[in-house]
mmCIF file of C-alpha atoms and ligand atoms in Angstrom:
data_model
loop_
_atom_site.group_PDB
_atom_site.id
_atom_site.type_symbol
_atom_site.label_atom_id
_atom_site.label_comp_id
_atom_site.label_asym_id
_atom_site.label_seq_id
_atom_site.Cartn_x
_atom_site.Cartn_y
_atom_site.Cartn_z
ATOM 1 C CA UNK A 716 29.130 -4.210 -12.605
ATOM 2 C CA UNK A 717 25.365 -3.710 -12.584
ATOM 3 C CA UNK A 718 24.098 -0.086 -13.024
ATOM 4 C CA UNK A 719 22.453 0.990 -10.226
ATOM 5 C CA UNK A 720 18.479 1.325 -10.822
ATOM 6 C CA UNK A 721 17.291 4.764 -10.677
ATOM 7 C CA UNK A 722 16.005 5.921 -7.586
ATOM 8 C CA UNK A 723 12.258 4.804 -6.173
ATOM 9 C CA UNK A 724 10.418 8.099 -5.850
ATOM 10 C CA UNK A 725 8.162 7.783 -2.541
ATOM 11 C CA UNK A 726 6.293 10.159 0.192
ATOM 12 C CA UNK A 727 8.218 8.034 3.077
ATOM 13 C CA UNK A 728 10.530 5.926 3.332
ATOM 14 C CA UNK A 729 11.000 3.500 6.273
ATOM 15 C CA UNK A 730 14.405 2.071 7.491
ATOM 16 C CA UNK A 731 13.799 -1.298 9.326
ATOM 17 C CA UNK A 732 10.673 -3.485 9.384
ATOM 18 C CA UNK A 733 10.653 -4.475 12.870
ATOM 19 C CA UNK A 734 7.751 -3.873 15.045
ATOM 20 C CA UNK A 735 8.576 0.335 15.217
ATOM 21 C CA UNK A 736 8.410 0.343 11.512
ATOM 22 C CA UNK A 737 5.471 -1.738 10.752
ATOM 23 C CA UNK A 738 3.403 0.274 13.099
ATOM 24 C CA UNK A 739 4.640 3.495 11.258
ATOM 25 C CA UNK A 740 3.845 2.594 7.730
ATOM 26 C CA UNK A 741 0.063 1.965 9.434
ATOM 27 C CA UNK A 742 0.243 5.231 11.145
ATOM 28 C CA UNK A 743 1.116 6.786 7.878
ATOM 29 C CA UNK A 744 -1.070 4.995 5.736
ATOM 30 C CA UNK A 745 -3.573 6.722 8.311
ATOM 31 C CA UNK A 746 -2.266 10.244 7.325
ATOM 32 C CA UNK A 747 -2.874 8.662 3.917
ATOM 33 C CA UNK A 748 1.495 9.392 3.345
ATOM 34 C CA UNK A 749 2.488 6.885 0.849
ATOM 35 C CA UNK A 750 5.779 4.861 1.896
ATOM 36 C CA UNK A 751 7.782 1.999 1.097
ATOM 37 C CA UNK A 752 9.919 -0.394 3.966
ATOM 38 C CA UNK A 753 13.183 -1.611 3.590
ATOM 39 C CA UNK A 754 15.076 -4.297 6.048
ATOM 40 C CA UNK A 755 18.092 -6.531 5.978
ATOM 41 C CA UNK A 756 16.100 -9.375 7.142
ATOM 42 C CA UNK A 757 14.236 -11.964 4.677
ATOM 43 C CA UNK A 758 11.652 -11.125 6.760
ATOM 44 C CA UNK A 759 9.879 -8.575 8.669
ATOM 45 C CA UNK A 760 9.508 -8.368 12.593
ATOM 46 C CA UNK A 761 12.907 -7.256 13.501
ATOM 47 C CA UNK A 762 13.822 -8.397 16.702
ATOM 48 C CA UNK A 763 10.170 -9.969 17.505
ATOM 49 C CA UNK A 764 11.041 -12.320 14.654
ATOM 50 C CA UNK A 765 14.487 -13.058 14.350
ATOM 51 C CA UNK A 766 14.849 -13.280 17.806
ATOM 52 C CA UNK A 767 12.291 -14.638 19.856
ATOM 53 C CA UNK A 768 9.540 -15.434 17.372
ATOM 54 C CA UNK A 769 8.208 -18.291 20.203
ATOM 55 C CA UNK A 770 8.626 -16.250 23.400
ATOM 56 C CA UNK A 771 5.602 -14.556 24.941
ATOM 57 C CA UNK A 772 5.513 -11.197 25.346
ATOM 58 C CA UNK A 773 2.943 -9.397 28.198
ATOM 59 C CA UNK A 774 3.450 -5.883 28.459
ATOM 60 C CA UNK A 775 1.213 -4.928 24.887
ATOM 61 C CA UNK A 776 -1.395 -3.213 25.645
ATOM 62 C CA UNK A 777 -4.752 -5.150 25.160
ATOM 63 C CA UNK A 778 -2.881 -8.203 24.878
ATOM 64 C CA UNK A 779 -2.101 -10.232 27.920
ATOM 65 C CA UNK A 780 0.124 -12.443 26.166
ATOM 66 C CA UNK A 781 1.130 -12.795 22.920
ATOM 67 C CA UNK A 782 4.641 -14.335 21.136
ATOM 68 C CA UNK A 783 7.056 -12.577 18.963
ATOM 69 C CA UNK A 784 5.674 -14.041 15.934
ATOM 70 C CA UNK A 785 2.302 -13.393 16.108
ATOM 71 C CA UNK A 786 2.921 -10.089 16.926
ATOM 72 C CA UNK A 787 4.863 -9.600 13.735
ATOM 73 C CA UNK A 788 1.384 -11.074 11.604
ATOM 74 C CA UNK A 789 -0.572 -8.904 13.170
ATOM 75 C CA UNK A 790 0.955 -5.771 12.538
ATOM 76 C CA UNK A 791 1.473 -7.261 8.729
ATOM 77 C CA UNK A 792 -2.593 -7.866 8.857
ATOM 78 C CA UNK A 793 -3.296 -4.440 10.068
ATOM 79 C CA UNK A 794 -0.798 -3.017 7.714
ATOM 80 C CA UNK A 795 -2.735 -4.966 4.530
ATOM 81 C CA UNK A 796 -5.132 -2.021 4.039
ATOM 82 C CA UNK A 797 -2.476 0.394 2.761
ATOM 83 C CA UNK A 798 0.085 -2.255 1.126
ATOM 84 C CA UNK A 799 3.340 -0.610 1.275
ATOM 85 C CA UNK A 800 6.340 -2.305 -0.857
ATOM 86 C CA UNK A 801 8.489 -3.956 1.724
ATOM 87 C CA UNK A 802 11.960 -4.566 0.080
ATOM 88 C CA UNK A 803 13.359 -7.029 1.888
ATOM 89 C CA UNK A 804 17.277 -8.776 2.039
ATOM 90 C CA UNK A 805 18.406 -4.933 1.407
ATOM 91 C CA UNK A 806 21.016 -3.450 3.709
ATOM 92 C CA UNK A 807 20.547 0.373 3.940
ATOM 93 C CA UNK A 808 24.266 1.681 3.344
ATOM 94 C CA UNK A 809 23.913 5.395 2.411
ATOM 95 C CA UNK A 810 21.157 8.019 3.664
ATOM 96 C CA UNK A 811 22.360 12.035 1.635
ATOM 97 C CA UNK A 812 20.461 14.689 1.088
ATOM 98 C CA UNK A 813 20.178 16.104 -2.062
ATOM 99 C CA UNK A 814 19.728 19.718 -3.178
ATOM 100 C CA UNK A 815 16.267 20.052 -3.516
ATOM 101 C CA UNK A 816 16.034 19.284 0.175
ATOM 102 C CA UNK A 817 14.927 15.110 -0.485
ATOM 103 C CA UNK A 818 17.132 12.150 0.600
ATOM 104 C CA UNK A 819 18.767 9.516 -1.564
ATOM 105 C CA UNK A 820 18.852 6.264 0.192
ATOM 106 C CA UNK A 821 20.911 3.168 -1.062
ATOM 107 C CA UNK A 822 20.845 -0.535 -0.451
ATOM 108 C CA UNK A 823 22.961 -3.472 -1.347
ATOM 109 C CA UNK A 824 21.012 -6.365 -2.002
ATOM 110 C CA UNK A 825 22.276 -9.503 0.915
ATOM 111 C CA UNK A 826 20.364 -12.055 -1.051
ATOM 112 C CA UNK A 827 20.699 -12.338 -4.733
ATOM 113 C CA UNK A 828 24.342 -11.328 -5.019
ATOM 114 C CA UNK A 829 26.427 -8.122 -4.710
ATOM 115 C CA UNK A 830 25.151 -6.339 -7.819
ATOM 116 C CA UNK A 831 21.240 -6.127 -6.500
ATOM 117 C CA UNK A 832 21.409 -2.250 -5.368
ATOM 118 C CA UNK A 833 17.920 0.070 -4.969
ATOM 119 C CA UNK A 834 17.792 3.372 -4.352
ATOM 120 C CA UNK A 835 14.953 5.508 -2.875
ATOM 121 C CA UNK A 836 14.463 9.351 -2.910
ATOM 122 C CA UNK A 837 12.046 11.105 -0.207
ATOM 123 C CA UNK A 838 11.245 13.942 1.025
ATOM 124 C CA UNK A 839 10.931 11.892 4.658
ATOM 125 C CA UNK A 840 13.027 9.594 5.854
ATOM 126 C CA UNK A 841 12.503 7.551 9.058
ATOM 127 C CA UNK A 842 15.068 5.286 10.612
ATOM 128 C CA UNK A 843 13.514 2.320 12.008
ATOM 129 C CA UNK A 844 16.582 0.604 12.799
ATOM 130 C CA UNK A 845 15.845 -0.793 16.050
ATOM 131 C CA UNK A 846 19.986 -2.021 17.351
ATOM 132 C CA UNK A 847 20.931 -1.795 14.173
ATOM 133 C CA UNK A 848 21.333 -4.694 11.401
ATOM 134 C CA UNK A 849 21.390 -8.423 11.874
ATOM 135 C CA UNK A 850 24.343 -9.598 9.903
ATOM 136 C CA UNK A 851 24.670 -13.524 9.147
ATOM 137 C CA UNK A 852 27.599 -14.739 10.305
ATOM 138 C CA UNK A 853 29.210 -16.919 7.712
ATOM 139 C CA UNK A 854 31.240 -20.159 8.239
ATOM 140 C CA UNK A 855 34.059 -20.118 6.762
ATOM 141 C CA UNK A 856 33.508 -23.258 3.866
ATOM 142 C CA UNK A 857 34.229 -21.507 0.389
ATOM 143 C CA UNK A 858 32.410 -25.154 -1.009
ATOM 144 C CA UNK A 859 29.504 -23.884 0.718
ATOM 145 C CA UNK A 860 29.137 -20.588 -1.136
ATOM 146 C CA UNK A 861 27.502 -21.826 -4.365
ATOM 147 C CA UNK A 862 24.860 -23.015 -2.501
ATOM 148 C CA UNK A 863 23.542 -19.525 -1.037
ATOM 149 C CA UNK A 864 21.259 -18.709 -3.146
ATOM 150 C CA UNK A 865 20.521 -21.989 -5.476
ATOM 151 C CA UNK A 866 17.910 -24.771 -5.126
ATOM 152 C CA UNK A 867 17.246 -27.497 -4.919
ATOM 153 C CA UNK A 868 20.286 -27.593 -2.247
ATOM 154 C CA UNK A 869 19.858 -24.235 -0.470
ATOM 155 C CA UNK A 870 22.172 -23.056 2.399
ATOM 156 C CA UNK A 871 20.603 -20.588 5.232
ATOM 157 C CA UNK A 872 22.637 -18.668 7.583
ATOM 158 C CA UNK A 873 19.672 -17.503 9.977
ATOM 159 C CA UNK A 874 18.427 -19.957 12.378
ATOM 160 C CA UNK A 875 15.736 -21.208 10.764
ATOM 161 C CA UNK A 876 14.718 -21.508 7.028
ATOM 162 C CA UNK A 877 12.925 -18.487 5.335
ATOM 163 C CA UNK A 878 10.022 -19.458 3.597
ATOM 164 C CA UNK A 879 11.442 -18.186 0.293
ATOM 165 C CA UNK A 880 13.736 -20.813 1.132
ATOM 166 C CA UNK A 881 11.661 -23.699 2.198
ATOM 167 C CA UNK A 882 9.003 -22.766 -1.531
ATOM 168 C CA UNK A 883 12.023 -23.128 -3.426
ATOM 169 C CA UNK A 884 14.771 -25.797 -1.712
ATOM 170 C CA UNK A 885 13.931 -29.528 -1.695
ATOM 171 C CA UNK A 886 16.995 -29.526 0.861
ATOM 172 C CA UNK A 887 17.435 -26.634 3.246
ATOM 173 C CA UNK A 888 20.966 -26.516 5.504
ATOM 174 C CA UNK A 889 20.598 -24.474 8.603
ATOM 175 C CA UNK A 890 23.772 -23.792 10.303
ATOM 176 C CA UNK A 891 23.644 -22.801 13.491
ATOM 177 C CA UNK A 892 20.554 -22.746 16.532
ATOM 178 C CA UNK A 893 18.632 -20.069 17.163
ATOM 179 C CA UNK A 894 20.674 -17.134 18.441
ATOM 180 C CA UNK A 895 24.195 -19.023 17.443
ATOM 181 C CA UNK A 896 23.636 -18.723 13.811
ATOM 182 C CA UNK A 897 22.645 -14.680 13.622
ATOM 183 C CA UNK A 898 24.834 -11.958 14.853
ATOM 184 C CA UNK A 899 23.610 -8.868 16.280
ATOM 185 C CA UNK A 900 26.206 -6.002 14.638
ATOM 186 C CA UNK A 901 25.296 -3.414 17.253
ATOM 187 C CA UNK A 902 26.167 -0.376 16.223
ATOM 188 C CA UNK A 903 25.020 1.259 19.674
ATOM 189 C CA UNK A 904 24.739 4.547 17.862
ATOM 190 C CA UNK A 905 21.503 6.481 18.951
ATOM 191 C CA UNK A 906 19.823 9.240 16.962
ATOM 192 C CA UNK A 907 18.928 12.235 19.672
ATOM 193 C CA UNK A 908 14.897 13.456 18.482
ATOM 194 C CA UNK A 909 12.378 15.558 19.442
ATOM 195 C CA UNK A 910 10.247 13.569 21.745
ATOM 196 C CA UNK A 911 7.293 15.466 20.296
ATOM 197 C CA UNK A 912 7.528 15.099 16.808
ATOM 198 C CA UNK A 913 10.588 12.435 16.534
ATOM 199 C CA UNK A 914 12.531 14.597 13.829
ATOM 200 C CA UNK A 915 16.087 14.941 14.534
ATOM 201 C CA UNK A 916 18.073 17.740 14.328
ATOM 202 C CA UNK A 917 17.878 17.400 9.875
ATOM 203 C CA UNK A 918 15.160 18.119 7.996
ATOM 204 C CA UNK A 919 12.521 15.293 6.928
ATOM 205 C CA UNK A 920 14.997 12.623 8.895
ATOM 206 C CA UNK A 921 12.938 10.884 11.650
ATOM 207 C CA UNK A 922 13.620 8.213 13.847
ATOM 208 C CA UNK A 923 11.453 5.484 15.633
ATOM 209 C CA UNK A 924 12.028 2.442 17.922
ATOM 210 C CA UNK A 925 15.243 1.210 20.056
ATOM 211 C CA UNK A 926 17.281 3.483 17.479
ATOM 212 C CA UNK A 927 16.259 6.996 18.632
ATOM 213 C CA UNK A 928 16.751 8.719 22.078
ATOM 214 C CA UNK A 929 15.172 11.829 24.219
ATOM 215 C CA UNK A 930 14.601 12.634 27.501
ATOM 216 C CA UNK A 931 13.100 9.116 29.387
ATOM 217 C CA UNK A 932 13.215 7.176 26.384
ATOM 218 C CA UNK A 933 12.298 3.488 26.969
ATOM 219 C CA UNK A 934 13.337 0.639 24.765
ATOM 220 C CA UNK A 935 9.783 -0.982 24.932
ATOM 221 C CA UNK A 936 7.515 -1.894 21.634
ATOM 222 C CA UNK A 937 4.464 -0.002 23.526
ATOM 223 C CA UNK A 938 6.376 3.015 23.270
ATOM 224 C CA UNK A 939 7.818 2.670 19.805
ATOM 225 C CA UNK A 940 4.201 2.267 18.704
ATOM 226 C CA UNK A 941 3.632 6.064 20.501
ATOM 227 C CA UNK A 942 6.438 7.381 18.435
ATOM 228 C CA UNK A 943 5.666 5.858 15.231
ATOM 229 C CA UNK A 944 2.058 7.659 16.098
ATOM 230 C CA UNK A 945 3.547 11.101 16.876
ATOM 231 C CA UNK A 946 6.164 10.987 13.853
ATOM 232 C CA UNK A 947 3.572 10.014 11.077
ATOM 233 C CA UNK A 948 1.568 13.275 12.144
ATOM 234 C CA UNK A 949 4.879 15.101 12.169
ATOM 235 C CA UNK A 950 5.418 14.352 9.017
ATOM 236 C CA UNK A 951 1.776 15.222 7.437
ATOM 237 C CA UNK A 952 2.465 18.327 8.930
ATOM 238 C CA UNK A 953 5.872 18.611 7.008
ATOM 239 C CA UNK A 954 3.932 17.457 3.963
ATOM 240 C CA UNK A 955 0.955 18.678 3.568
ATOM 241 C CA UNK A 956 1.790 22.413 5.289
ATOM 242 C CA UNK A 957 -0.652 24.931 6.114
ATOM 243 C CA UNK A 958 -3.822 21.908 6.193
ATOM 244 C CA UNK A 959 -5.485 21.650 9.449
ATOM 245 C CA UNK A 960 -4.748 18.651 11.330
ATOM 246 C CA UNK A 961 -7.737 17.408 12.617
ATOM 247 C CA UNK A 962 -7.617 14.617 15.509
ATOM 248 C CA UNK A 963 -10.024 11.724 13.786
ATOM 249 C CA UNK A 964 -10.886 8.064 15.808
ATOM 250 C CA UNK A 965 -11.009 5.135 13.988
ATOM 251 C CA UNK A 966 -13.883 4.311 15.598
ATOM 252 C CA UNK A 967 -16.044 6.782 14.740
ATOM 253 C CA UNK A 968 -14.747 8.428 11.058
ATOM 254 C CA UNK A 969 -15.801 7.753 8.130
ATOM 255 C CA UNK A 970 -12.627 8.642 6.406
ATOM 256 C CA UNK A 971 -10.388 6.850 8.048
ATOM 257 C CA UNK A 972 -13.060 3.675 7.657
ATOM 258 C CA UNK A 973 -13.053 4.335 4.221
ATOM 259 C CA UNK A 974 -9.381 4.259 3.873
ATOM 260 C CA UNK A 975 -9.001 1.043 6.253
ATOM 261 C CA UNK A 976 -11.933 -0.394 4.151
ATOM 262 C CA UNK A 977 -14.259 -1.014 7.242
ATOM 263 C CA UNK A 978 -17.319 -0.020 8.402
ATOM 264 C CA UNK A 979 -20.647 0.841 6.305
HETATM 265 C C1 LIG B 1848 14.730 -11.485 23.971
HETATM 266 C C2 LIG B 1848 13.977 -10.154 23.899
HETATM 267 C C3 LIG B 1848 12.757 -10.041 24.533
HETATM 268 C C4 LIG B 1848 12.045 -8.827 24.498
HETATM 269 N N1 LIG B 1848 10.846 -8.737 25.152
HETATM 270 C C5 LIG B 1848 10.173 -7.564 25.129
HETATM 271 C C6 LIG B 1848 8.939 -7.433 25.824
HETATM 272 O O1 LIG B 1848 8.467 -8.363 26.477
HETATM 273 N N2 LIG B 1848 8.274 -6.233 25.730
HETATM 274 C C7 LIG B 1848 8.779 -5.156 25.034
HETATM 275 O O2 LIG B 1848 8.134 -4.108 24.979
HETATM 276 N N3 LIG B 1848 9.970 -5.266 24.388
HETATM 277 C C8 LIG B 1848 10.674 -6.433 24.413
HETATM 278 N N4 LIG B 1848 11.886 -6.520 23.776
HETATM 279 C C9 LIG B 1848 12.400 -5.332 23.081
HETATM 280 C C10 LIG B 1848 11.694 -5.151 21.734
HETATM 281 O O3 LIG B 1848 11.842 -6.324 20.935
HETATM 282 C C11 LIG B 1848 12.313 -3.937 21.011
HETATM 283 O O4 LIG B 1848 12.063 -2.785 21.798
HETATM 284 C C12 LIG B 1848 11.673 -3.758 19.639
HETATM 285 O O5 LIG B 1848 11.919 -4.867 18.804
HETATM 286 C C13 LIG B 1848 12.210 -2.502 18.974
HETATM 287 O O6 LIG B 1848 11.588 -2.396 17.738
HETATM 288 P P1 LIG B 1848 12.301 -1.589 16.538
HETATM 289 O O7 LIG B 1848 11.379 -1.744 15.381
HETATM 290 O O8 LIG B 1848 12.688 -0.253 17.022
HETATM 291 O O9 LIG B 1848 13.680 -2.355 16.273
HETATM 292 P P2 LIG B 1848 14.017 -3.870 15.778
HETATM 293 O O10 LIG B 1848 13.002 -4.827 16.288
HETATM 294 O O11 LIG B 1848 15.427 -4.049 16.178
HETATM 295 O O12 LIG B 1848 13.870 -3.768 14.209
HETATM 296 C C14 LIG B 1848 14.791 -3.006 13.471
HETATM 297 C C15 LIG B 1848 14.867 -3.546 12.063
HETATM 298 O O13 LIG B 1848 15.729 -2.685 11.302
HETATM 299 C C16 LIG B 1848 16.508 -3.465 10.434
HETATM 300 N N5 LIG B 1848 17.730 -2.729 10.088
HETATM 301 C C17 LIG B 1848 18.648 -2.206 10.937
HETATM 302 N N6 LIG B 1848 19.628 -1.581 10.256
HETATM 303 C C18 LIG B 1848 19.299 -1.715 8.939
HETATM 304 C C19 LIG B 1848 19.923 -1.278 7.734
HETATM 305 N N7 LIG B 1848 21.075 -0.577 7.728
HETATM 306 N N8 LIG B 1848 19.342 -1.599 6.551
HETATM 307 C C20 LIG B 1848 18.181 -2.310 6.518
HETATM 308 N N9 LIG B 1848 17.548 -2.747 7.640
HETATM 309 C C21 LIG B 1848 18.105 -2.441 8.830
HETATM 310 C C22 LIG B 1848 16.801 -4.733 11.240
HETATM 311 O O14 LIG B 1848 17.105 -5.809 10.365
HETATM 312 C C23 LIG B 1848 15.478 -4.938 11.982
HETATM 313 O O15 LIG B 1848 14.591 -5.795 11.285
HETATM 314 C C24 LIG B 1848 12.604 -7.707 23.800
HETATM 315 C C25 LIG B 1848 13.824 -7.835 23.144
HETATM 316 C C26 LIG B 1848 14.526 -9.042 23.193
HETATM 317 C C27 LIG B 1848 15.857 -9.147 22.476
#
């Protein structure tokens, strides 16, 4: 057996690249809070992507109509500025916290065999989740399973190729349609927050999206993208105590400009 790596050291780290966590890693990047992502999925979007990827959505603000997909590239292109790792393929299995008051989070790897596990260690943790992980469900062909992850034959369990897949495979197998070929392990287990701040109930552990719940929580992106907001200051407050928080528009500051690289 592989050893495992030792741990990625990070300000933040992110649990789930769907639409709640790709808005957060901007948000932080904003409270200039360094972070890495981690998700299941070969790629980012969470639910957006895997999905409904073609379906329009019309409730964002600002943007009458807009699909799944593109929704997903545009958080990734306002994300670009700050550049967080995004580990992707790794299922989060263990979240502890350690005695200096961090947590130590471990993955298994899903895509290039059992023995690819990564650790992270943070002082802040925020669980993206959304309903939990997609999980591929398998057919059951054991002559199938040397193909997973070899070219030039590769076979796919999601319902439509990855482009890791389609760059590397001269054939690509896709079992399955759309929904049919992904299942949805819901875990239906919410994580109660402070609807201020988003911490729950232990220290540095925050949660964002479909995952968390308080007091009139809705399951809507619009207001996963007003939690993501309220957690990243949360946790510049945890961070960086006793500094002033000051309230600073994009529009108008040259700091956050500068860090965004915009403006003059
Ligand atoms: C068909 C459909 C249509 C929708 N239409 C709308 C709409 O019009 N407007 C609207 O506001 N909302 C809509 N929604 C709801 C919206 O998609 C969700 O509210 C939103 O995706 C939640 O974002 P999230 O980031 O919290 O979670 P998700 O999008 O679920 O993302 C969570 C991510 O976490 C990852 N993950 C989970 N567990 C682990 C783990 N252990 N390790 C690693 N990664 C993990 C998952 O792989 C996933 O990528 C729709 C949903 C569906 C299904």
């Amino acid at each position: 057996m592989a050893a495992t790596p030792p741990p990625i050291e990070t300000e933040a780290l992110i649990i789930g690249a769907g639409p709640a966590g790709l808005f957060l890693a901007f948000q932080l990047g904003l409270q200039e809070i360094g972070c890495h992502l981690v998700d299941v999925l070969p790629e980012p979007g969470g639910q957006c992507a895997a999905l409904y990827p073609d379906k329009p959505i019309y409730d964002l603000p600002g943007l009458p109509v807009c699909s799944g997909r593109e929704l997903t590239e545009r958080l990734l292109q306002q994300l670009r500025p700050f550049n967080p790792p995004l580990h992707l393929g790794q299922l989060v299995s263990s979240v502890q916290r350690q005695p200096d008051g961090r947590w130590l989070v471990r993955s298994n790897g899903q895509n290039n065999g059992p023995n690819n596990i990564q650790a992270w260690l943070a002082p802040t943790v925020f669980i993206a989740a959304g309903v939990g992980a997609f999980v591929p469900r398998k057919e059951a062909l054991p002559e199938l399973e040397p193909f997973e992850h070899s070219a030039p034959v590769q076979v796919c369990y999601h319902g439509r190729p990855t482009k890791a897949a389609l760059a590397t495979a001269r054939h690509v197998v896709v079992y399955g349609g759309d929904a049919a070929a992904v299942e949805l392990a819901l875990q239906r287990k919410l994580l109660p927050v402070d609807s201020a701040t988003m911490a729950s109930a232990e220290p540095g552990l925050y949660a964002v999206g479909d995952i968390n719940h308080y007091p009139g929580k809705r399951k809507l992106i619009v207001c996963a993208f007003h939690e993501a907001t309220l957690a990243a200051f949360a946790a510049a407050a945890q961070l960086r105590p006793g500094q002033r928080q000051l309230l600073q528009y994009t529009t108008t500051s040259p700091r956050l400009q500068q860090l965004l690289g915009v403006g003059g």
